[in-house]
Short mmCIF file of C-alpha atoms and ligand atoms in Angstrom, two decimals:
data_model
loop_
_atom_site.label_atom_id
_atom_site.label_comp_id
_atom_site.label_asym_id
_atom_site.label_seq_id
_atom_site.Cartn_x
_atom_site.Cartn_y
_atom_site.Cartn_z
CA UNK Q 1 0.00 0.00 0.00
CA UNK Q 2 2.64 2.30 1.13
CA UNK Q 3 4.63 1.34 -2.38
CA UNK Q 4 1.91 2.34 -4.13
CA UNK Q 5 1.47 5.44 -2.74
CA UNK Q 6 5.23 6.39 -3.31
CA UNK Q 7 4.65 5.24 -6.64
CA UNK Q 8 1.78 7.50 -7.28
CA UNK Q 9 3.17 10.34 -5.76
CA UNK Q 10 4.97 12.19 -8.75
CA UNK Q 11 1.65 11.95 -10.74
CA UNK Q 12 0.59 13.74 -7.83
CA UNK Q 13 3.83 16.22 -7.65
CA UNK Q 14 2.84 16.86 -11.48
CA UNK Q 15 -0.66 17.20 -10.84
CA UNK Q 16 0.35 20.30 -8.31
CA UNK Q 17 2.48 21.70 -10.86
CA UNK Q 18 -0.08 22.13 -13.57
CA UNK Q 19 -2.45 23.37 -10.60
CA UNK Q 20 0.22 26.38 -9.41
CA UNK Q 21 -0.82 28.99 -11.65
CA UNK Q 22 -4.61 28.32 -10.94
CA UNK Q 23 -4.12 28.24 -7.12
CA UNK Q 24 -1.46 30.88 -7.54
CA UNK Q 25 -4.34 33.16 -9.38
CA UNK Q 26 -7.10 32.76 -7.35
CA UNK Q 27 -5.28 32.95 -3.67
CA UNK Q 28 -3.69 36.13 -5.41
CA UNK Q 29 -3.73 39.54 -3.90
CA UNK Q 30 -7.12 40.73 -3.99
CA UNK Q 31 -8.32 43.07 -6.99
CA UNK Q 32 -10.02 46.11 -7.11
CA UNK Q 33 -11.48 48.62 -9.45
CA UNK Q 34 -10.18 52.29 -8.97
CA UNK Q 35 -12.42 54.96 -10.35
CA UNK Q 36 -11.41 58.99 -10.74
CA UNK Q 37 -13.40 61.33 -12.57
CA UNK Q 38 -11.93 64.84 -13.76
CA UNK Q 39 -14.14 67.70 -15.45
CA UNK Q 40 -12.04 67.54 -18.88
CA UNK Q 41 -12.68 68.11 -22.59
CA UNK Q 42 -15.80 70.04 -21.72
CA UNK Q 43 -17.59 67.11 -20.30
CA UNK Q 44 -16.62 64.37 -17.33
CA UNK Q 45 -13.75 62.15 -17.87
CA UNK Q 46 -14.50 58.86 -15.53
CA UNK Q 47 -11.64 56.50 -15.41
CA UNK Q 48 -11.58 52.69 -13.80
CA UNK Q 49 -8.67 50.63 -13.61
CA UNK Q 50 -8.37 47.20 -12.01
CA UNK Q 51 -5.72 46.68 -9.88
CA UNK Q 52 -4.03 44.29 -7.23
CA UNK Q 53 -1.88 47.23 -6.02
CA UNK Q 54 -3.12 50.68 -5.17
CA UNK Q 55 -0.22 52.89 -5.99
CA UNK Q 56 0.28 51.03 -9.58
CA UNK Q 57 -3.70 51.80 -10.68
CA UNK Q 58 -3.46 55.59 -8.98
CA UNK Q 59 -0.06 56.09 -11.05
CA UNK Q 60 -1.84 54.36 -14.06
CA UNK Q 61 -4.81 56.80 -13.76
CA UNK Q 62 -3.01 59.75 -13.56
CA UNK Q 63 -0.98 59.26 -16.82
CA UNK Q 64 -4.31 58.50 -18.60
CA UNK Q 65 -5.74 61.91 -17.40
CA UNK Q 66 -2.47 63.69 -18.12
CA UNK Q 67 -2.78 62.36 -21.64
CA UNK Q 68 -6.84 63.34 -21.84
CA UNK Q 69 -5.46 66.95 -20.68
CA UNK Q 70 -2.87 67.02 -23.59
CA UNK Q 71 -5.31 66.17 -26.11
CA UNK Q 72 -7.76 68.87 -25.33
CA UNK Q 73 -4.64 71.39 -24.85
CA UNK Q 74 -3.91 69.89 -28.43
CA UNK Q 75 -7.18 69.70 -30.12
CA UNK Q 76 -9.53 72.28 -28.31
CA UNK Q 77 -11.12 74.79 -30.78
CA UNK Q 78 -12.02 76.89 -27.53
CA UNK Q 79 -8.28 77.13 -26.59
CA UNK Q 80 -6.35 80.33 -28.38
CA UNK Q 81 -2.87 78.53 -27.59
CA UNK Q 82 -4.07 75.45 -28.98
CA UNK Q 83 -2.31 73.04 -32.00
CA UNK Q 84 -5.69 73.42 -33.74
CA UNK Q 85 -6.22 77.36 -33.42
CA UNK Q 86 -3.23 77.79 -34.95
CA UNK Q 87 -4.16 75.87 -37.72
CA UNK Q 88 -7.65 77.46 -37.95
CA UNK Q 89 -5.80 81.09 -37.90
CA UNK Q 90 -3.39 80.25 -40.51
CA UNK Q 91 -4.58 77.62 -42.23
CA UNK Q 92 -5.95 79.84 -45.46
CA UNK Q 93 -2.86 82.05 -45.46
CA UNK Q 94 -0.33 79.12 -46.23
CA UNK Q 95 0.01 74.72 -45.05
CA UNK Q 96 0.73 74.39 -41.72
CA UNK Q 97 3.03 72.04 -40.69
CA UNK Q 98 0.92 70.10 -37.86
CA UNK Q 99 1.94 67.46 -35.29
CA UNK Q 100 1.25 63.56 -36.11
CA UNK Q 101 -0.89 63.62 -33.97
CA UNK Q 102 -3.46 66.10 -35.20
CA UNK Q 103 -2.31 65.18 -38.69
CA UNK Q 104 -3.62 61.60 -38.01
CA UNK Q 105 -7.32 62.80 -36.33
CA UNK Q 106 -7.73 65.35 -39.53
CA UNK Q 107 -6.46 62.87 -41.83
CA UNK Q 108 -8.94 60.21 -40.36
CA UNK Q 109 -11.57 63.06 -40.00
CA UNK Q 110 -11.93 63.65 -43.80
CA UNK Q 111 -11.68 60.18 -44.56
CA UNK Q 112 -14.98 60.01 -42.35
CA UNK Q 113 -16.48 62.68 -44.02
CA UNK Q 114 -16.44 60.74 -47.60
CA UNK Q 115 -17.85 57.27 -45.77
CA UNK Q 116 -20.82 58.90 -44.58
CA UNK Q 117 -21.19 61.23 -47.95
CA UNK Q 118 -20.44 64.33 -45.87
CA UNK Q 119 -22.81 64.09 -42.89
CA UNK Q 120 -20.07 64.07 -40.59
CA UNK Q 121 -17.50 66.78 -41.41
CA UNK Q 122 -14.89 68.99 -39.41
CA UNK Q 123 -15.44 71.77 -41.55
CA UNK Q 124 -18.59 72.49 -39.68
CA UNK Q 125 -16.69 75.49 -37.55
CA UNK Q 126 -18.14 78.42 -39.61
CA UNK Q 127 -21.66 76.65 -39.19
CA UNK Q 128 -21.19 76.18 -35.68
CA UNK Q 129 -19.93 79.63 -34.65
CA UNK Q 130 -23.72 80.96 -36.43
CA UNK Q 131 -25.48 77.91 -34.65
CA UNK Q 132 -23.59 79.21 -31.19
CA UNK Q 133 -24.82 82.63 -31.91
CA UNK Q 134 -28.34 81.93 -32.41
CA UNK Q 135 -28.32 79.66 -29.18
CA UNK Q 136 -26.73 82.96 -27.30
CA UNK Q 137 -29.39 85.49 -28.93
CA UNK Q 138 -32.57 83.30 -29.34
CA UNK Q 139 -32.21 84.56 -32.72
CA UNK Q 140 -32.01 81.93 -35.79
CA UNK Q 141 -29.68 82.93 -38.25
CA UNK Q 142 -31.30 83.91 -41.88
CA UNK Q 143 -30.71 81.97 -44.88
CA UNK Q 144 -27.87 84.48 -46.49
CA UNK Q 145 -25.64 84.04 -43.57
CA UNK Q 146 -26.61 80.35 -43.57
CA UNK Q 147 -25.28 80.28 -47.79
CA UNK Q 148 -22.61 82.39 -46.97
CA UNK Q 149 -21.45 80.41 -43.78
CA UNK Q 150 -21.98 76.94 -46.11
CA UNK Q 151 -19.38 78.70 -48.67
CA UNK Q 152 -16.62 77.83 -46.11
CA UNK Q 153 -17.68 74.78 -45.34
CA UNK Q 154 -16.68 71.15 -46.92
CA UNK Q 155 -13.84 68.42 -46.70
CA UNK Q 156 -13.12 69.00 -50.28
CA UNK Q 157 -11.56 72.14 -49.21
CA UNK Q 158 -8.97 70.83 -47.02
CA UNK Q 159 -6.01 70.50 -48.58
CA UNK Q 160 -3.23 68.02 -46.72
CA UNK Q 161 0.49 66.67 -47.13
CA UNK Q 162 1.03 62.77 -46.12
CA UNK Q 163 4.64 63.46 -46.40
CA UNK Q 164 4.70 66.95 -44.98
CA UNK Q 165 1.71 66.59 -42.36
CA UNK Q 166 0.67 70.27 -43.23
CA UNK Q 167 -3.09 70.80 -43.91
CA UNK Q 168 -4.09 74.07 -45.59
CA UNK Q 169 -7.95 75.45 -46.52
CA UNK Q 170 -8.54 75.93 -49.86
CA UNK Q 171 -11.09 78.96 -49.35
CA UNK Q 172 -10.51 81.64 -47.27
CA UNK Q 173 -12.43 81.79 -43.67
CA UNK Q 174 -12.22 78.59 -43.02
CA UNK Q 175 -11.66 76.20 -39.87
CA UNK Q 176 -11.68 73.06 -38.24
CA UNK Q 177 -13.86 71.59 -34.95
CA UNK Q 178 -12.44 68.28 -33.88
CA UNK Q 179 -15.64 68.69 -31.36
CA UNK Q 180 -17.45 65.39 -32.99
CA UNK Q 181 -14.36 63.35 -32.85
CA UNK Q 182 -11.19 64.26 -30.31
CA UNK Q 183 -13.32 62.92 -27.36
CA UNK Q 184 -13.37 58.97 -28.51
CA UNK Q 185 -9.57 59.71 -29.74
CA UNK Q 186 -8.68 60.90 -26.13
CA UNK Q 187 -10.40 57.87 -25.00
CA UNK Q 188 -8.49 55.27 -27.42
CA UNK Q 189 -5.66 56.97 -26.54
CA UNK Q 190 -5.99 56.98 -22.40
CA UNK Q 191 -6.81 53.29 -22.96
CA UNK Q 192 -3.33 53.30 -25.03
CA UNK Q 193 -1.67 54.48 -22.10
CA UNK Q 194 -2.99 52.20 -19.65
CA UNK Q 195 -2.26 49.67 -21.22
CA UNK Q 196 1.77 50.62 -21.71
CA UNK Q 197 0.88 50.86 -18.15
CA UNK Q 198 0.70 46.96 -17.31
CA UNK Q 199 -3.27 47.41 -16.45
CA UNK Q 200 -5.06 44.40 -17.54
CA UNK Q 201 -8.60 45.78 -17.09
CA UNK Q 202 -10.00 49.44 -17.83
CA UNK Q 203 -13.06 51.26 -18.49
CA UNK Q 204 -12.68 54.98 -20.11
CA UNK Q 205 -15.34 57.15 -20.30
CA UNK Q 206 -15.04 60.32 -21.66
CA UNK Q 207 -18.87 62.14 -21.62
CA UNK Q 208 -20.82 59.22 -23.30
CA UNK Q 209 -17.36 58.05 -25.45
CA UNK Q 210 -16.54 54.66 -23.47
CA UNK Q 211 -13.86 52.33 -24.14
CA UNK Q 212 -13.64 48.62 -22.39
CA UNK Q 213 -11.14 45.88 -22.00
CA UNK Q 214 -10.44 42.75 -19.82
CA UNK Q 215 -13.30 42.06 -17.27
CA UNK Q 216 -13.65 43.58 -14.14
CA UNK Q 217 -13.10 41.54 -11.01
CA UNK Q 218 -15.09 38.47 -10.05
CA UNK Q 219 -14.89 37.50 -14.18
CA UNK Q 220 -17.73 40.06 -14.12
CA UNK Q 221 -18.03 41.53 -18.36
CA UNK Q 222 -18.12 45.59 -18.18
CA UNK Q 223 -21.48 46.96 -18.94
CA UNK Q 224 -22.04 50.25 -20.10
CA UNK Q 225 -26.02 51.48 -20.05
CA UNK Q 226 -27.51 52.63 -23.04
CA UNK Q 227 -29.64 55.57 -22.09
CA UNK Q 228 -33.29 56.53 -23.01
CA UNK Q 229 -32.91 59.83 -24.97
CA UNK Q 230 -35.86 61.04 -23.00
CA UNK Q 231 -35.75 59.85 -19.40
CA UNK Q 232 -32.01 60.35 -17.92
CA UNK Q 233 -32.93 58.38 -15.08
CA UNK Q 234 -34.14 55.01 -17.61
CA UNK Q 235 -31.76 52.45 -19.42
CA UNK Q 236 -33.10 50.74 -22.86
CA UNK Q 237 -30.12 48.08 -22.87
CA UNK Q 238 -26.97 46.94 -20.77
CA UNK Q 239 -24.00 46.35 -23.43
CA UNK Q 240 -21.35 44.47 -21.76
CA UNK Q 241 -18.46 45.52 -23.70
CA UNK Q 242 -14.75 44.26 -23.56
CA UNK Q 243 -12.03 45.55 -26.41
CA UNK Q 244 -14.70 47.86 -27.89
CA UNK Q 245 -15.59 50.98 -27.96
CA UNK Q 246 -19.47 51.88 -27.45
CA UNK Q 247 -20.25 56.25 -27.84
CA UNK Q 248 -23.74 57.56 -27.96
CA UNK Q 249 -24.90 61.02 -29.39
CA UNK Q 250 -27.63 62.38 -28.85
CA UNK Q 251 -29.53 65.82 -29.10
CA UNK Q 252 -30.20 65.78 -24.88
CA UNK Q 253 -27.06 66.43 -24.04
CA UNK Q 254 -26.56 69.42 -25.45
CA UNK Q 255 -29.07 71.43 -27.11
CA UNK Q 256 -30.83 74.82 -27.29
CA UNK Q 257 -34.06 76.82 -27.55
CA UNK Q 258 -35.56 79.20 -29.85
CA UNK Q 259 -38.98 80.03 -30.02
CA UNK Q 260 -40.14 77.08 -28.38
CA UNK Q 261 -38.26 74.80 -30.51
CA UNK Q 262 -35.25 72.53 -29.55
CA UNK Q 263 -32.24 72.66 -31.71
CA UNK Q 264 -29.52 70.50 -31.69
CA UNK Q 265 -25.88 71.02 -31.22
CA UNK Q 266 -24.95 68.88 -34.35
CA UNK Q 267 -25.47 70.28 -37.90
CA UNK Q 268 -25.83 68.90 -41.15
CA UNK Q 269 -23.14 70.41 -43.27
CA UNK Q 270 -24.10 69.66 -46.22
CA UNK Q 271 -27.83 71.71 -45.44
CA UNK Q 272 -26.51 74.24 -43.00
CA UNK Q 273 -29.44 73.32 -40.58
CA UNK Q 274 -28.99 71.51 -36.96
CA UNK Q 275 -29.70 67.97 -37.14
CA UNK Q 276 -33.31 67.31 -36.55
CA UNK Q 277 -34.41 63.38 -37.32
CA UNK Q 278 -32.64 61.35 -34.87
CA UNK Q 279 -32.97 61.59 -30.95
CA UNK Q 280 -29.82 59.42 -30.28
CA UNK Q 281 -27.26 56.89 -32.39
CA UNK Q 282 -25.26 54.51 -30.70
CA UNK Q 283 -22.63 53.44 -32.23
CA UNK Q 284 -20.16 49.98 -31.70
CA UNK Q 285 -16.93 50.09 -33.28
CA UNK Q 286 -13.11 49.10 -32.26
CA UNK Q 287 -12.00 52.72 -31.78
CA UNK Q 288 -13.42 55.16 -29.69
CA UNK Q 289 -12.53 58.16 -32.74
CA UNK Q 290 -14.02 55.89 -35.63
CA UNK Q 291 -17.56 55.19 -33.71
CA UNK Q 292 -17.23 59.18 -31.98
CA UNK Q 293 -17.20 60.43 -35.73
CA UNK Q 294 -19.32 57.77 -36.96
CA UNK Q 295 -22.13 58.42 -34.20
CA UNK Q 296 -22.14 62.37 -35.04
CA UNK Q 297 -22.48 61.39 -38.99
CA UNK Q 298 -25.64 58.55 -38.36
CA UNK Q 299 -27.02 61.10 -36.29
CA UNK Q 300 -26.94 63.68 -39.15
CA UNK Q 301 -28.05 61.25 -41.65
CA UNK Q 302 -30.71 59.43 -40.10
CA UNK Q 303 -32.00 56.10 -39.58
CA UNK Q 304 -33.01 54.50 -42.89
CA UNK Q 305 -29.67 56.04 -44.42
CA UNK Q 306 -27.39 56.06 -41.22
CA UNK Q 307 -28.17 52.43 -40.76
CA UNK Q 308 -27.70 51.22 -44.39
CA UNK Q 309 -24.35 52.82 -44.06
CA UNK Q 310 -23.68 50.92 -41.18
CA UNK Q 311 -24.82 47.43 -42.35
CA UNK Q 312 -22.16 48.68 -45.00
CA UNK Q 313 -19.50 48.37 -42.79
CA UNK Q 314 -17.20 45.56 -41.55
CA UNK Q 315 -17.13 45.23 -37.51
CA UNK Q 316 -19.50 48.30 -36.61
CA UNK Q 317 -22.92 48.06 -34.92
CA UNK Q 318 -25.40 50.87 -34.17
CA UNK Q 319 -28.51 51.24 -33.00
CA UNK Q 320 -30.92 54.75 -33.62
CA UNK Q 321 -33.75 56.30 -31.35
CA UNK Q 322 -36.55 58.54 -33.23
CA UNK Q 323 -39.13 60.13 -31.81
CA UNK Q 324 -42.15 58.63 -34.16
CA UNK Q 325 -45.76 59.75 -33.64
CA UNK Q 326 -47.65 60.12 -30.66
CA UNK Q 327 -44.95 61.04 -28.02
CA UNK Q 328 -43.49 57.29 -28.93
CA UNK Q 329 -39.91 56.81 -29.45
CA UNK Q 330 -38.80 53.95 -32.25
CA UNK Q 331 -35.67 52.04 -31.83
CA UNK Q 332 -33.77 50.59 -34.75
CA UNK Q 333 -31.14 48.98 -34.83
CA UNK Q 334 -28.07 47.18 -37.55
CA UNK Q 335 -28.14 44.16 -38.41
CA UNK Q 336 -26.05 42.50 -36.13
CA UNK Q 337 -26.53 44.76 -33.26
CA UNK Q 338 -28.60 42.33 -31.41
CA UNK Q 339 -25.51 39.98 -31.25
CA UNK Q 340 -23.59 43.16 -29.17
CA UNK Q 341 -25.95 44.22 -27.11
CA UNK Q 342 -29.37 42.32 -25.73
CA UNK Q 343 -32.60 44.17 -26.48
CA UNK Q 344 -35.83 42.85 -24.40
CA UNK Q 345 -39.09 44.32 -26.28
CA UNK Q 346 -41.26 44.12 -23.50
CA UNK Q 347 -38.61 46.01 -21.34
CA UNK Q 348 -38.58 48.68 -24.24
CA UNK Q 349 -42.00 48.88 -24.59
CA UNK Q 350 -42.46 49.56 -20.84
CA UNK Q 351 -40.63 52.76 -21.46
CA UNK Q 352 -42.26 53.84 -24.74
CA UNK Q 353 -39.96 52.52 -26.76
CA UNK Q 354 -41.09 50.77 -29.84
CA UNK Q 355 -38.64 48.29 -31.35
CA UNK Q 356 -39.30 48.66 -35.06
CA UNK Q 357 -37.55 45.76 -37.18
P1 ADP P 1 -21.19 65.10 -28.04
O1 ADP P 1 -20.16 66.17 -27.97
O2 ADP P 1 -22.49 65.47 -27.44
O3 ADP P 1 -20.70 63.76 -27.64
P2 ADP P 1 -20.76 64.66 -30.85
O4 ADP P 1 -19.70 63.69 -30.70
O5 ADP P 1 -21.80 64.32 -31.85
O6 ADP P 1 -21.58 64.96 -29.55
O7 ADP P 1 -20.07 66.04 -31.23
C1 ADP P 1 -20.78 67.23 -31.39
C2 ADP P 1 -19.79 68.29 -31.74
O8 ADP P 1 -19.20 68.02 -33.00
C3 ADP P 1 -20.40 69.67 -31.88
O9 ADP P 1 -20.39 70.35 -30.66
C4 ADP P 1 -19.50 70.31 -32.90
O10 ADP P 1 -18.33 70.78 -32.27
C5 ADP P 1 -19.12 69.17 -33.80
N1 ADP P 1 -20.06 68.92 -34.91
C6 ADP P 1 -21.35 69.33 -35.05
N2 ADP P 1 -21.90 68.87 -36.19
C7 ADP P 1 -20.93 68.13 -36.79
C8 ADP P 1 -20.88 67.39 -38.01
N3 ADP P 1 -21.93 67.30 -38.81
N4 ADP P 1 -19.72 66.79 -38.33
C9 ADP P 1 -18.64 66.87 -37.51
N5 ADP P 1 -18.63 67.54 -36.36
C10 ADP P 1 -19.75 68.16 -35.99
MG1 MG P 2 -19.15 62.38 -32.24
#
């Protein structure tokens, strides 16, 4: 018996072996998730980590709000000093030699602009600075200024260098708002940073731009809430999310009153109006910038259109709120969204939301 036994006992020894990294993970040090949120980029940046050591995921955090702060210091059209004012000063006098960087979001910007046939462009400044106005004055602005601000507007006009990163404008007055787009390109890049960080499991979310990876701990999958356009207290769908990228725009964030209408801060560039179909896009993608710009675009184009586009293409997912008749608000969503994100019609229904397929 006692033979046997000794016999046995380097199966065993073996056995224990291949067991060491299991045992060794779950009798581990214990992990957490560390949260900070910072007021940055005009909105609130919130910021989870998990950790096993406290120092490591407030050190980790940090960096990824430093970098956050050196985008918008970079990219803000609000900032004087910034990259982009420059640009936007000098931009129609001669090319401007930019930074990668900035090269890379206007570069990917205009490419943007031709996939959704101009809906989402960063041309939009002139049209914005007239939309601002109006939302300052309770005055809409007339139909000259609107042609005349539409004259400076377009992708077409923006003239760049691969080789030299300098970006010019090809008619005179004109400038660039990275507002649709730097958010979800902060996030990517904050998640970037973690990562070089040795953090195994973040969630970035930069005002409605969120970026997941690795599961939080317990095994539990990240969820991010996809809100009712309507109700800020109600949810329409839990999308657990890991190595994606989920941003939602909407016209309740951020929006404006004249005459007892409610005007949107998106336009359409191509119309000079604000955006008026959609309520809110949500859009799945595996970069924060691609489904930032993407979800400002959809929103401009619409469902029936903004949809087709995105059944059009590879590894995006999006899913659009309208308000339809009667106070009723109509979901639709791509064709594969339902394999992202669960949708329960009853649930939807409960809320006056219609799920229209
Ligand atoms: P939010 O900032 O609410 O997340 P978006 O990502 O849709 O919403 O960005 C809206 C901002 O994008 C506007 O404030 C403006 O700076 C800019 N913008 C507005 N309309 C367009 C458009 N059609 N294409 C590109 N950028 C736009
Ligand atoms: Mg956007």
């Amino acid at each position: 018996m006692w033979f046997h036994k000794m016999k046995t006992a380097p199966f065993a020894r073996r056995l224990l072996w291949l067991l060491a990294p299991v045992l060794a993970l779950s009798c581990g040090p214990r992990k957490d998730v560390y949260r900070v949120t910072k007021p940055l980029m005009g909105t609130v940046v919130e910021v989870s980590v998990v950790s096993a050591d406290a120092p490591h995921a407030y050190g980790a955090l940090q960096a990824a709000f430093d970098e956050v702060a050196r985008l918008e210091a970079m990219m803000s059209a609000f900032r004087e000093d910034s990259e982009l004012s420059r640009l936007n000063r000098e931009g129609s006098m001669h090319p401007v030699k930019v930074s990668p960087e900035l090269f890379q979001v206007i570069a990917m910007s205009l490419s943007l602009s031709q996939t959704t046939r101009g809906a989402f462009d960063i041309t939009v400044a002139p049209l914005m600075r007239l939309w601002s106005r109006a939302a300052r004055d309770k005055i809409l602005p007339s139909p000259s200024e609107i042609e005349d601000a539409l004259r400076r507007v377009g992708s077409r006009h923006v003239v760049i260098s691969s080789q030299e990163h300098t970006v010019s404008f090809a008619v005179k007055g004109m400038a660039l708002d990275l507002g649709g787009i730097a958010k979800g390109y902060a996030v990517d890049r904050a998640v970037a940073v973690l990562k070089e960080r040795g953090i195994e499991a973040a969630l970035v979310n930069g005002g409605g731009d969120v970026f997941a990876y690795g599961v939080k701990p317990g095994n539990q999958p990240w969820r991010v809430g996809m809100r009712h356009p309507r109700n800020p207290q109600a949810l329409l769908a839990a999308l657990p999310l890991a190595e994606k990228a989920v941003v939602t725009s909407g016209d309740y964030e951020r929006y404006f009153w004249v005459e007892g209408k409610r005007y949107s801060h998106i336009v359409d560039p191509r119309k000079g109006l604000t955006a008026a179909k959609t309520a809110s896009v949500t859009v799945v993608a595996s970069s924060a910038a691609y489904a930032d710009g993407l979800a400002t675009g959809v929103l401009v184009l619409g469902p029936e259109e903004g949809l087709a586009l995105v059944d059009s293409l590879p590894h995006v997912e999006a899913a659009v709120v309208t308000e339809g008749g009667r106070g009723e608000l109509e979901l639709r969503v791509s064709s594969g969204f339902r394999r992202v994100c669960p949708l329960d019609e009853r649930d939807l229904a409960a809320q006056g939301v219609r799920l229209v397929e």
